[in-house]
């Protein structure tokens, strides 16, 4: 019996949501207590807090310059993940090819953000385990979402 596509998508999104929640938790605790040492800070070069607290950890490093540092849109990157992944779960439960097409575009967008933030990690000379795991989730969402769109499109074609 094959692993259901919808269940895999939910597992991926819940994983992404947990990673995002953990990232936000670490960031909040680190801002409140500079001596806090999260599990994801393994060494000098493998540190999630270095990435989270960098200028790129909020608003992807550029939203603040576009809309203002104090704008409601200039949030820690983890907040965007905490919106993105539940939205993806909800779209997955619809039977709409249009919404699934939007989800495919969002999945590719999340991959573009992952590539950009991977480059940022390279610039920071840092390996962020939480970040890399999030990138893996984002890249796995692409084929799952495309397969779901093909499934919905196939059902639409059969009914016509």
N, CA, C and O atoms as a DFTB+ gen file, in Angstrom:
640 C
 N C O
     1  1       0.843      -1.183       0.000
     2  2       0.000       0.000       0.000
     3  2       0.888       1.245       0.000
     4  3       1.790       1.372       0.827
     5  1       0.630       2.138      -0.911
     6  2       1.420       3.362      -1.050
     7  2       1.065       4.340       0.070
     8  3      -0.058       4.372       0.573
     9  1       2.066       5.131       0.434
    10  2       1.860       6.170       1.443
    11  2       0.986       7.252       0.832
    12  3       1.331       7.787      -0.221
    13  1      -0.135       7.592       1.461
    14  2      -1.041       8.589       0.877
    15  2      -0.366       9.958       0.718
    16  3       0.270      10.471       1.639
    17  1      -0.524      10.517      -0.456
    18  2       0.073      11.804      -0.795
    19  2      -0.371      12.908       0.156
    20  3       0.443      13.716       0.605
    21  1      -1.661      12.938       0.460
    22  2      -2.189      13.970       1.347
    23  2      -1.605      13.882       2.746
    24  3      -1.324      14.903       3.374
    25  1      -1.422      12.658       3.234
    26  2      -0.840      12.470       4.561
    27  2       0.614      12.917       4.578
    28  3       1.063      13.528       5.548
    29  1       1.351      12.620       3.518
    30  2       2.749      13.048       3.430
    31  2       2.834      14.572       3.451
    32  3       3.712      15.143       4.098
    33  1       1.930      15.218       2.748
    34  2       1.896      16.687       2.721
    35  2       1.627      17.247       4.116
    36  3       2.271      18.208       4.539
    37  1       0.682      16.649       4.823
    38  2       0.371      17.104       6.184
    39  2       1.578      16.904       7.096
    40  3       1.900      17.780       7.899
    41  1       2.245      15.757       6.978
    42  2       3.436      15.490       7.795
    43  2       4.523      16.517       7.491
    44  3       5.153      17.045       8.407
    45  1       4.744      16.798       6.215
    46  2       5.739      17.816       5.843
    47  2       5.379      19.175       6.435
    48  3       6.230      19.854       7.010
    49  1       4.123      19.565       6.292
    50  2       3.695      20.883       6.780
    51  2       3.753      20.965       8.303
    52  3       4.132      22.000       8.851
    53  1       3.385      19.895       8.988
    54  2       3.485      19.891      10.448
    55  2       4.949      19.957      10.886
    56  3       5.278      20.598      11.884
    57  1       5.818      19.291      10.134
    58  2       7.253      19.377      10.417
    59  2       7.737      20.812      10.236
    60  3       8.444      21.346      11.091
    61  1       7.356      21.433       9.123
    62  2       7.725      22.828       8.869
    63  2       7.175      23.761       9.934
    64  3       7.853      24.696      10.358
    65  1       5.935      23.506      10.370
    66  2       5.318      24.328      11.409
    67  2       6.069      24.175      12.733
    68  3       6.324      25.165      13.418
    69  1       6.420      22.949      13.092
    70  2       7.180      22.720      14.334
    71  2       8.557      23.374      14.267
    72  3       9.004      23.977      15.243
    73  1       9.227      23.259      13.132
    74  2      10.533      23.909      12.969
    75  2      10.408      25.423      13.092
    76  3      11.243      26.068      13.725
    77  1       9.374      25.985      12.492
    78  2       9.148      27.430      12.564
    79  2       8.833      27.862      13.993
    80  3       9.332      28.883      14.466
    81  1       8.004      27.081      14.674
    82  2       7.659      27.402      16.061
    83  2       8.902      27.327      16.950
    84  3       9.100      28.178      17.818
    85  1       9.734      26.311      16.732
    86  2      10.964      26.185      17.510
    87  2      11.899      27.365      17.234
    88  3      12.503      27.912      18.157
    89  1      12.015      27.753      15.968
    90  2      12.873      28.890      15.609
    91  2      12.394      30.156      16.309
    92  3      13.205      30.915      16.842
    93  1      11.095      30.387      16.313
    94  2      10.554      31.577      16.973
    95  2      10.776      31.495      18.486
    96  3      11.130      32.492      19.116
    97  1      10.573      30.327      19.061
    98  2      10.797      30.100      20.488
    99  2      12.244      30.424      20.863
   100  3      12.498      31.127      21.841
   101  1      13.183      29.906      20.078
   102  2      14.604      30.154      20.331
   103  2      14.905      31.646      20.225
   104  3      15.605      32.208      21.067
   105  1      14.380      32.270      19.200
   106  2      14.639      33.689      18.992
   107  2      14.099      34.530      20.147
   108  3      14.778      35.439      20.625
   109  1      12.894      34.232      20.588
   110  2      12.294      34.983      21.696
   111  2      13.103      34.776      22.984
   112  3      13.404      35.736      23.692
   113  1      13.451      33.519      23.279
   114  2      14.233      33.254      24.491
   115  2      15.610      33.902      24.436
   116  3      16.093      34.433      25.436
   117  1      16.239      33.857      23.267
   118  2      17.580      34.428      23.134
   119  2      17.551      35.956      23.302
   120  3      18.463      36.543      23.886
   121  1      16.493      36.586      22.784
   122  2      16.361      38.037      22.965
   123  2      16.173      38.383      24.440
   124  3      16.657      39.415      24.906
   125  1      15.469      37.520      25.174
   126  2      15.211      37.781      26.587
   127  2      16.358      37.397      27.507
   128  3      16.514      37.972      28.584
   129  1      17.168      36.420      27.081
   130  2      18.256      35.919      27.918
   131  2      19.430      35.551      27.021
   132  3      19.442      34.480      26.414
   133  1      20.411      36.434      26.940
   134  2      21.545      36.213      26.033
   135  2      22.379      34.996      26.419
   136  3      23.173      34.515      25.611
   137  1      22.213      34.490      27.645
   138  2      22.970      33.298      28.056
   139  2      22.268      32.005      27.657
   140  3      22.834      30.923      27.820
   141  1      21.042      32.099      27.137
   142  2      20.296      30.910      26.718
   143  2      21.047      30.188      25.603
   144  3      21.464      30.810      24.626
   145  1      21.214      28.888      25.752
   146  2      21.902      28.056      24.756
   147  2      20.930      27.015      24.203
   148  3      20.684      26.006      24.866
   149  1      20.376      27.225      23.023
   150  2      19.444      26.244      22.460
   151  2      20.180      24.997      21.963
   152  3      21.388      25.018      21.728
   153  1      19.426      23.922      21.810
   154  2      19.995      22.661      21.323
   155  2      20.589      22.790      19.926
   156  3      21.503      22.047      19.566
   157  1      20.081      23.715      19.153
   158  2      20.550      23.846      17.769
   159  2      21.857      24.632      17.643
   160  3      22.410      24.746      16.549
   161  1      22.346      25.169      18.749
   162  2      23.669      25.804      18.750
   163  2      24.697      24.749      19.149
   164  3      24.950      24.522      20.332
   165  1      25.277      24.119      18.150
   166  2      26.161      22.980      18.382
   167  2      27.618      23.418      18.514
   168  3      28.360      22.889      19.342
   169  1      28.017      24.377      17.702
   170  2      29.387      24.884      17.753
   171  2      29.392      26.304      17.199
   172  3      28.342      26.859      16.873
   173  1      30.573      26.879      17.096
   174  2      30.707      28.242      16.566
   175  2      30.191      28.341      15.128
   176  3      29.581      29.342      14.752
   177  1      30.437      27.305      14.329
   178  2      30.037      27.344      12.917
   179  2      28.710      26.634      12.645
   180  3      28.196      26.696      11.528
   181  1      28.153      25.967      13.647
   182  2      26.844      25.320      13.517
   183  2      25.942      25.922      14.586
   184  3      25.851      25.424      15.708
   185  1      25.275      27.016      14.202
   186  2      24.516      27.794      15.174
   187  2      23.240      28.342      14.554
   188  3      23.283      29.088      13.575
   189  1      22.112      27.968      15.129
   190  2      20.856      28.514      14.621
   191  2      20.647      29.955      15.085
   192  3      20.092      30.768      14.346
   193  1      21.083      30.276      16.295
   194  2      20.848      31.643      16.776
   195  2      21.632      32.671      15.977
   196  3      21.202      33.817      15.843
   197  1      22.765      32.274      15.452
   198  2      23.507      33.207      14.596
   199  2      22.682      33.588      13.375
   200  3      22.672      34.746      12.958
   201  1      21.995      32.609      12.809
   202  2      21.136      32.883      11.648
   203  2      19.877      33.639      12.064
   204  3      19.513      34.634      11.437
   205  1      19.207      33.165      13.128
   206  2      17.952      33.779      13.557
   207  2      18.122      35.235      13.966
   208  3      17.255      36.065      13.693
   209  1      19.241      35.545      14.620
   210  2      19.456      36.893      15.141
   211  2      20.208      37.808      14.178
   212  3      20.462      38.972      14.488
   213  1      20.564      37.274      13.010
   214  2      21.248      38.109      12.023
   215  2      20.251      39.089      11.397
   216  3      19.042      38.984      11.608
   217  1      20.770      40.025      10.637
   218  2      19.888      40.990       9.957
   219  2      18.946      40.311       8.975
   220  3      17.931      40.892       8.590
   221  1      19.271      39.079       8.562
   222  2      18.445      38.334       7.608
   223  2      17.387      37.482       8.305
   224  3      16.544      36.881       7.639
   225  1      17.420      37.422       9.619
   226  2      16.487      36.600      10.383
   227  2      15.120      37.230      10.557
   228  3      14.180      36.566      10.993
   229  1      15.002      38.487      10.224
   230  2      13.724      39.198      10.291
   231  2      13.436      39.795       8.924
   232  3      14.280      40.468       8.332
   233  1      12.233      39.540       8.434
   234  2      11.831      40.086       7.140
   235  2      12.760      39.683       6.011
   236  3      12.921      40.419       5.037
   237  1      13.371      38.509       6.140
   238  2      14.307      37.967       5.145
   239  2      15.460      38.927       4.834
   240  3      16.160      38.767       3.834
   241  1      15.643      39.908       5.691
   242  2      16.751      40.839       5.516
   243  2      16.451      42.010       4.602
   244  3      17.304      42.876       4.409
   245  1      15.243      42.054       4.029
   246  2      14.949      43.164       3.113
   247  2      13.558      43.767       3.285
   248  3      13.320      44.879       2.814
   249  1      12.645      43.079       3.934
   250  2      11.278      43.606       4.059
   251  2      11.273      44.903       4.861
   252  3      10.536      45.834       4.535
   253  1      12.091      44.965       5.908
   254  2      12.161      46.176       6.727
   255  2      12.568      47.399       5.942
   256  3      12.056      48.492       6.186
   257  1      13.489      47.232       4.995
   258  2      13.922      48.383       4.195
   259  2      12.846      48.800       3.191
   260  3      12.834      49.941       2.729
   261  1      11.951      47.881       2.856
   262  2      10.874      48.208       1.914
   263  2       9.671      48.862       2.589
   264  3       9.108      49.827       2.072
   265  1       9.277      48.324       3.760
   266  2       8.048      48.800       4.399
   267  2       8.295      49.481       5.742
   268  3       7.358      49.977       6.368
   269  1       9.544      49.508       6.184
   270  2       9.888      50.111       7.471
   271  2      10.164      49.047       8.517
   272  3       9.485      48.022       8.585
   273  1      11.162      49.309       9.321
   274  2      11.576      48.334      10.342
   275  2      10.474      48.055      11.357
   276  3      10.414      46.956      11.910
   277  1       9.602      49.024      11.613
   278  2       8.545      48.862      12.607
   279  2       7.227      48.365      12.017
   280  3       6.227      48.277      12.728
   281  1       7.219      48.040      10.724
   282  2       5.997      47.576      10.066
   283  2       5.578      46.206      10.591
   284  3       6.422      45.387      10.956
   285  1       4.295      45.970      10.625
   286  2       3.748      44.668      11.024
   287  2       4.214      43.564      10.070
   288  3       4.228      42.391      10.442
   289  1       4.593      43.930       8.851
   290  2       5.056      42.959       7.865
   291  2       6.503      42.518       8.091
   292  3       6.940      41.506       7.544
   293  1       7.235      43.273       8.891
   294  2       8.643      42.966       9.146
   295  2       8.743      42.073      10.391
   296  3       9.062      42.541      11.485
   297  1       8.469      40.799      10.200
   298  2       8.423      39.816      11.278
   299  2       9.620      38.875      11.190
   300  3      10.259      38.776      10.142
   301  1       9.927      38.178      12.299
   302  2      10.940      37.119      12.199
   303  2      10.523      36.119      11.113
   304  3       9.335      35.842      10.946
   305  1      11.483      35.591      10.393
   306  2      11.183      34.671       9.298
   307  2      10.317      33.502       9.749
   308  3       9.491      33.007       8.982
   309  1      10.502      33.061      10.986
   310  2       9.731      31.938      11.514
   311  2       8.229      32.225      11.517
   312  3       7.425      31.308      11.342
   313  1       7.849      33.472      11.712
   314  2       6.426      33.837      11.706
   315  2       5.825      33.560      10.327
   316  3       4.692      33.092      10.228
   317  1       6.573      33.845       9.275
   318  2       6.085      33.566       7.926
   319  2       5.867      32.068       7.735
   320  3       4.903      31.657       7.090
   321  1       6.761      31.250       8.295
   322  2       6.594      29.800       8.237
   323  2       5.372      29.338       9.006
   324  3       4.689      28.400       8.596
   325  1       5.097      30.000      10.123
   326  2       3.943      29.620      10.936
   327  2       2.620      30.020      10.276
   328  3       1.558      29.551      10.685
   329  1       2.678      30.857       9.291
   330  2       1.501      31.186       8.470
   331  2       1.458      30.276       7.249
   332  3       0.403      29.754       6.892
   333  1       2.617      30.088       6.610
   334  2       2.729      29.329       5.361
   335  2       2.281      27.871       5.505
   336  3       1.449      27.402       4.728
   337  1       2.819      27.158       6.482
   338  2       2.555      25.720       6.571
   339  2       1.102      25.379       6.901
   340  3       0.554      24.469       6.279
   341  1       0.445      26.066       7.853
   342  2      -0.986      25.782       8.051
   343  2      -1.831      26.120       6.823
   344  3      -2.789      25.414       6.510
   345  1      -1.471      27.205       6.129
   346  2      -2.174      27.561       4.895
   347  2      -2.059      26.426       3.883
   348  3      -3.030      26.081       3.209
   349  1      -0.870      25.854       3.786
   350  2      -0.629      24.746       2.870
   351  2      -1.460      23.518       3.237
   352  3      -1.951      22.811       2.358
   353  1      -1.615      23.268       4.537
   354  2      -2.450      22.139       4.984
   355  2      -3.892      22.374       4.569
   356  3      -4.547      21.476       4.041
   357  1      -4.385      23.580       4.809
   358  2      -5.782      23.904       4.475
   359  2      -6.016      23.756       2.972
   360  3      -7.007      23.153       2.560
   361  1      -5.120      24.296       2.155
   362  2      -5.274      24.169       0.695
   363  2      -5.293      22.700       0.296
   364  3      -6.018      22.314      -0.621
   365  1      -4.505      21.885       0.975
   366  2      -4.455      20.453       0.668
   367  2      -5.766      19.729       0.896
   368  3      -6.002      18.678       0.300
   369  1      -6.620      20.270       1.747
   370  2      -7.907      19.634       2.013
   371  2      -9.009      20.118       1.075
   372  3     -10.135      19.625       1.136
   373  1      -8.694      21.069       0.219
   374  2      -9.690      21.529      -0.742
   375  2      -9.630      20.645      -1.987
   376  3      -8.692      19.867      -2.161
   377  1     -10.600      20.768      -2.817
   378  2     -10.635      20.032      -4.089
   379  2     -10.487      21.011      -5.252
   380  3     -10.932      20.732      -6.365
   381  1      -9.865      22.146      -4.990
   382  2      -9.770      23.210      -5.979
   383  2      -8.439      23.164      -6.726
   384  3      -7.371      23.293      -6.126
   385  1      -8.519      22.980      -8.043
   386  2      -7.307      23.002      -8.866
   387  2      -6.699      24.406      -8.879
   388  3      -5.480      24.551      -8.968
   389  1      -7.539      25.437      -8.791
   390  2      -7.033      26.808      -8.753
   391  2      -6.200      27.043      -7.492
   392  3      -5.092      27.575      -7.572
   393  1      -6.725      26.652      -6.332
   394  2      -5.966      26.814      -5.092
   395  2      -4.700      25.970      -5.099
   396  3      -3.669      26.385      -4.569
   397  1      -4.777      24.799      -5.692
   398  2      -3.587      23.940      -5.764
   399  2      -2.544      24.538      -6.709
   400  3      -1.345      24.376      -6.487
   401  1      -2.986      25.218      -7.749
   402  2      -2.061      25.925      -8.643
   403  2      -1.348      27.041      -7.873
   404  3      -0.144      27.248      -8.028
   405  1      -2.107      27.746      -7.050
   406  2      -1.510      28.777      -6.198
   407  2      -0.521      28.141      -5.232
   408  3       0.544      28.700      -4.969
   409  1      -0.875      26.966      -4.700
   410  2       0.020      26.254      -3.784
   411  2       1.325      25.859      -4.474
   412  3       2.393      25.915      -3.863
   413  1       1.242      25.461      -5.737
   414  2       2.462      25.131      -6.491
   415  2       3.357      26.372      -6.594
   416  3       4.568      26.292      -6.389
   417  1       2.753      27.505      -6.912
   418  2       3.517      28.756      -6.999
   419  2       4.128      29.108      -5.639
   420  3       5.281      29.533      -5.567
   421  1       3.362      28.933      -4.569
   422  2       3.877      29.193      -3.222
   423  2       5.013      28.233      -2.871
   424  3       5.989      28.631      -2.235
   425  1       4.889      26.974      -3.283
   426  2       5.946      25.987      -3.015
   427  2       7.236      26.391      -3.720
   428  3       8.314      26.334      -3.128
   429  1       7.128      26.798      -4.983
   430  2       8.321      27.268      -5.699
   431  2       8.876      28.540      -5.054
   432  3      10.091      28.722      -4.980
   433  1       7.985      29.416      -4.587
   434  2       8.422      30.623      -3.892
   435  2       9.176      30.298      -2.613
   436  3      10.175      30.941      -2.290
   437  1       8.688      29.291      -1.884
   438  2       9.380      28.897      -0.656
   439  2      10.753      28.319      -0.975
   440  3      11.693      28.480      -0.197
   441  1      10.872      27.645      -2.118
   442  2      12.180      27.131      -2.547
   443  2      13.120      28.274      -2.911
   444  3      14.309      28.235      -2.596
   445  1      12.583      29.287      -3.575
   446  2      13.405      30.458      -3.907
   447  2      13.908      31.129      -2.627
   448  3      15.069      31.530      -2.544
   449  1      13.029      31.246      -1.631
   450  2      13.446      31.818      -0.340
   451  2      14.497      30.930       0.316
   452  3      15.442      31.431       0.925
   453  1      14.336      29.619       0.195
   454  2      15.298      28.681       0.785
   455  2      16.669      28.815       0.135
   456  3      17.690      28.777       0.821
   457  1      16.694      28.970      -1.187
   458  2      17.975      29.159      -1.886
   459  2      18.618      30.467      -1.431
   460  3      19.814      30.509      -1.140
   461  1      17.823      31.531      -1.371
   462  2      18.330      32.825      -0.911
   463  2      18.886      32.724       0.513
   464  3      19.988      33.202       0.786
   465  1      18.128      32.105       1.413
   466  2      18.576      32.004       2.798
   467  2      19.751      31.031       2.944
   468  3      20.556      31.176       3.864
   469  1      19.858      30.054       2.059
   470  2      21.049      29.182       2.051
   471  2      22.285      30.004       1.701
   472  3      23.351      29.827       2.292
   473  1      22.130      30.890       0.749
   474  2      23.233      31.775       0.375
   475  2      23.603      32.683       1.553
   476  3      24.780      32.952       1.792
   477  1      22.600      33.144       2.275
   478  2      22.848      33.969       3.462
   479  2      23.660      33.168       4.488
   480  3      24.597      33.696       5.086
   481  1      23.304      31.904       4.688
   482  2      24.079      31.061       5.607
   483  2      25.529      30.955       5.146
   484  3      26.452      30.982       5.960
   485  1      25.720      30.836       3.840
   486  2      27.075      30.796       3.283
   487  2      27.823      32.101       3.607
   488  3      28.986      32.077       4.008
   489  1      27.140      33.230       3.428
   490  2      27.768      34.520       3.733
   491  2      28.105      34.642       5.221
   492  3      29.134      35.206       5.593
   493  1      27.232      34.111       6.052
   494  2      27.451      34.156       7.494
   495  2      28.474      33.112       7.951
   496  3      28.898      33.107       9.106
   497  1      28.860      32.231       7.029
   498  2      29.751      31.110       7.359
   499  2      29.175      30.306       8.525
   500  3      29.852      30.006       9.509
   501  1      27.886      29.969       8.365
   502  2      27.144      29.303       9.421
   503  2      26.354      28.132       8.841
   504  3      25.935      28.160       7.684
   505  1      26.164      27.127       9.647
   506  2      25.256      26.027       9.308
   507  2      24.165      26.045      10.362
   508  3      24.426      25.832      11.546
   509  1      22.962      26.295       9.932
   510  2      21.806      26.329      10.827
   511  2      21.004      25.058      10.564
   512  3      20.356      24.927       9.526
   513  1      21.053      24.128      11.508
   514  2      20.391      22.836      11.338
   515  2      18.885      23.011      11.153
   516  3      18.287      22.359      10.297
   517  1      18.276      23.876      11.941
   518  2      16.832      24.128      11.833
   519  2      16.506      24.708      10.458
   520  3      15.524      24.312       9.831
   521  1      17.324      25.640       9.995
   522  2      17.110      26.260       8.684
   523  2      17.207      25.218       7.573
   524  3      16.342      25.154       6.700
   525  1      18.253      24.411       7.607
   526  2      18.463      23.406       6.559
   527  2      17.309      22.402       6.540
   528  3      16.859      21.993       5.469
   529  1      16.834      22.009       7.710
   530  2      15.691      21.088       7.757
   531  2      14.449      21.733       7.147
   532  3      13.657      21.067       6.481
   533  1      14.289      23.028       7.380
   534  2      13.159      23.753       6.789
   535  2      13.286      23.795       5.269
   536  3      12.293      23.655       4.555
   537  1      14.510      23.988       4.775
   538  2      14.723      24.005       3.322
   539  2      14.364      22.663       2.710
   540  3      13.777      22.612       1.629
   541  1      14.709      21.581       3.386
   542  2      14.376      20.239       2.897
   543  2      12.860      20.078       2.814
   544  3      12.342      19.570       1.819
   545  1      12.154      20.507       3.849
   546  2      10.682      20.451       3.835
   547  2      10.145      21.230       2.639
   548  3       9.276      20.741       1.917
   549  1      10.663      22.445       2.427
   550  2      10.183      23.275       1.318
   551  2      10.411      22.611      -0.031
   552  3       9.530      22.640      -0.891
   553  1      11.578      22.016      -0.225
   554  2      11.855      21.367      -1.510
   555  2      11.020      20.108      -1.701
   556  3      10.645      19.788      -2.829
   557  1      10.725      19.392      -0.630
   558  2       9.878      18.203      -0.747
   559  2       8.423      18.566      -1.039
   560  3       7.690      17.772      -1.628
   561  1       8.008      19.757      -0.630
   562  2       6.630      20.183      -0.899
   563  2       6.366      20.382      -2.391
   564  3       5.225      20.244      -2.834
   565  1       7.384      20.700      -3.163
   566  2       7.178      20.959      -4.594
   567  2       6.637      19.731      -5.334
   568  3       5.566      19.823      -5.935
   569  1       7.327      18.588      -5.317
   570  2       6.780      17.446      -6.057
   571  2       5.453      16.946      -5.489
   572  3       4.602      16.468      -6.239
   573  1       5.271      17.052      -4.175
   574  2       4.009      16.622      -3.561
   575  2       2.865      17.501      -4.058
   576  3       1.782      17.004      -4.367
   577  1       3.109      18.802      -4.132
   578  2       2.080      19.745      -4.566
   579  2       1.788      19.586      -6.054
   580  3       0.634      19.660      -6.474
   581  1       2.816      19.371      -6.840
   582  2       2.609      19.145      -8.281
   583  2       1.803      17.867      -8.509
   584  3       0.901      17.831      -9.346
   585  1       2.139      16.824      -7.758
   586  2       1.398      15.557      -7.892
   587  2      -0.064      15.754      -7.516
   588  3      -0.954      15.209      -8.169
   589  1      -0.312      16.519      -6.483
   590  2      -1.686      16.800      -6.065
   591  2      -2.423      17.600      -7.138
   592  3      -3.599      17.343      -7.396
   593  1      -1.756      18.557      -7.762
   594  2      -2.377      19.332      -8.837
   595  2      -2.713      18.425     -10.019
   596  3      -3.790      18.533     -10.605
   597  1      -1.788      17.534     -10.365
   598  2      -2.053      16.591     -11.467
   599  2      -3.235      15.692     -11.126
   600  3      -4.058      15.384     -11.987
   601  1      -3.313      15.277      -9.873
   602  2      -4.420      14.444      -9.420
   603  2      -5.746      15.185      -9.568
   604  3      -6.722      14.622     -10.063
   605  1      -5.779      16.435      -9.143
   606  2      -7.010      17.237      -9.236
   607  2      -7.351      17.535     -10.688
   608  3      -8.520      17.497     -11.073
   609  1      -6.341      17.832     -11.493
   610  2      -6.589      18.134     -12.923
   611  2      -7.103      16.900     -13.641
   612  3      -7.971      17.003     -14.508
   613  1      -6.584      15.747     -13.294
   614  2      -7.030      14.489     -13.899
   615  2      -8.485      14.203     -13.572
   616  3      -9.231      13.731     -14.430
   617  1      -8.894      14.480     -12.352
   618  2     -10.270      14.264     -11.958
   619  2     -11.193      15.232     -12.671
   620  3     -12.325      14.886     -13.008
   621  1     -10.703      16.468     -12.907
   622  2     -11.494      17.461     -13.614
   623  2     -11.708      17.037     -15.060
   624  3     -12.805      17.167     -15.603
   625  1     -10.616      16.517     -15.691
   626  2     -10.714      16.097     -17.088
   627  2     -11.674      14.925     -17.247
   628  3     -12.385      14.865     -18.251
   629  1     -11.725      13.998     -16.308
   630  2     -12.577      12.812     -16.410
   631  2     -14.049      13.145     -16.299
   632  3     -14.887      12.432     -16.850
   633  1     -14.382      14.230     -15.586
   634  2     -15.789      14.567     -15.390
   635  2     -16.347      15.364     -16.566
   636  3     -17.561      15.532     -16.674
   637  1     -15.494      15.848     -17.431
   638  2     -15.987      16.663     -18.547
   639  2     -16.345      15.807     -19.728
   640  3     -16.777      16.325     -20.758
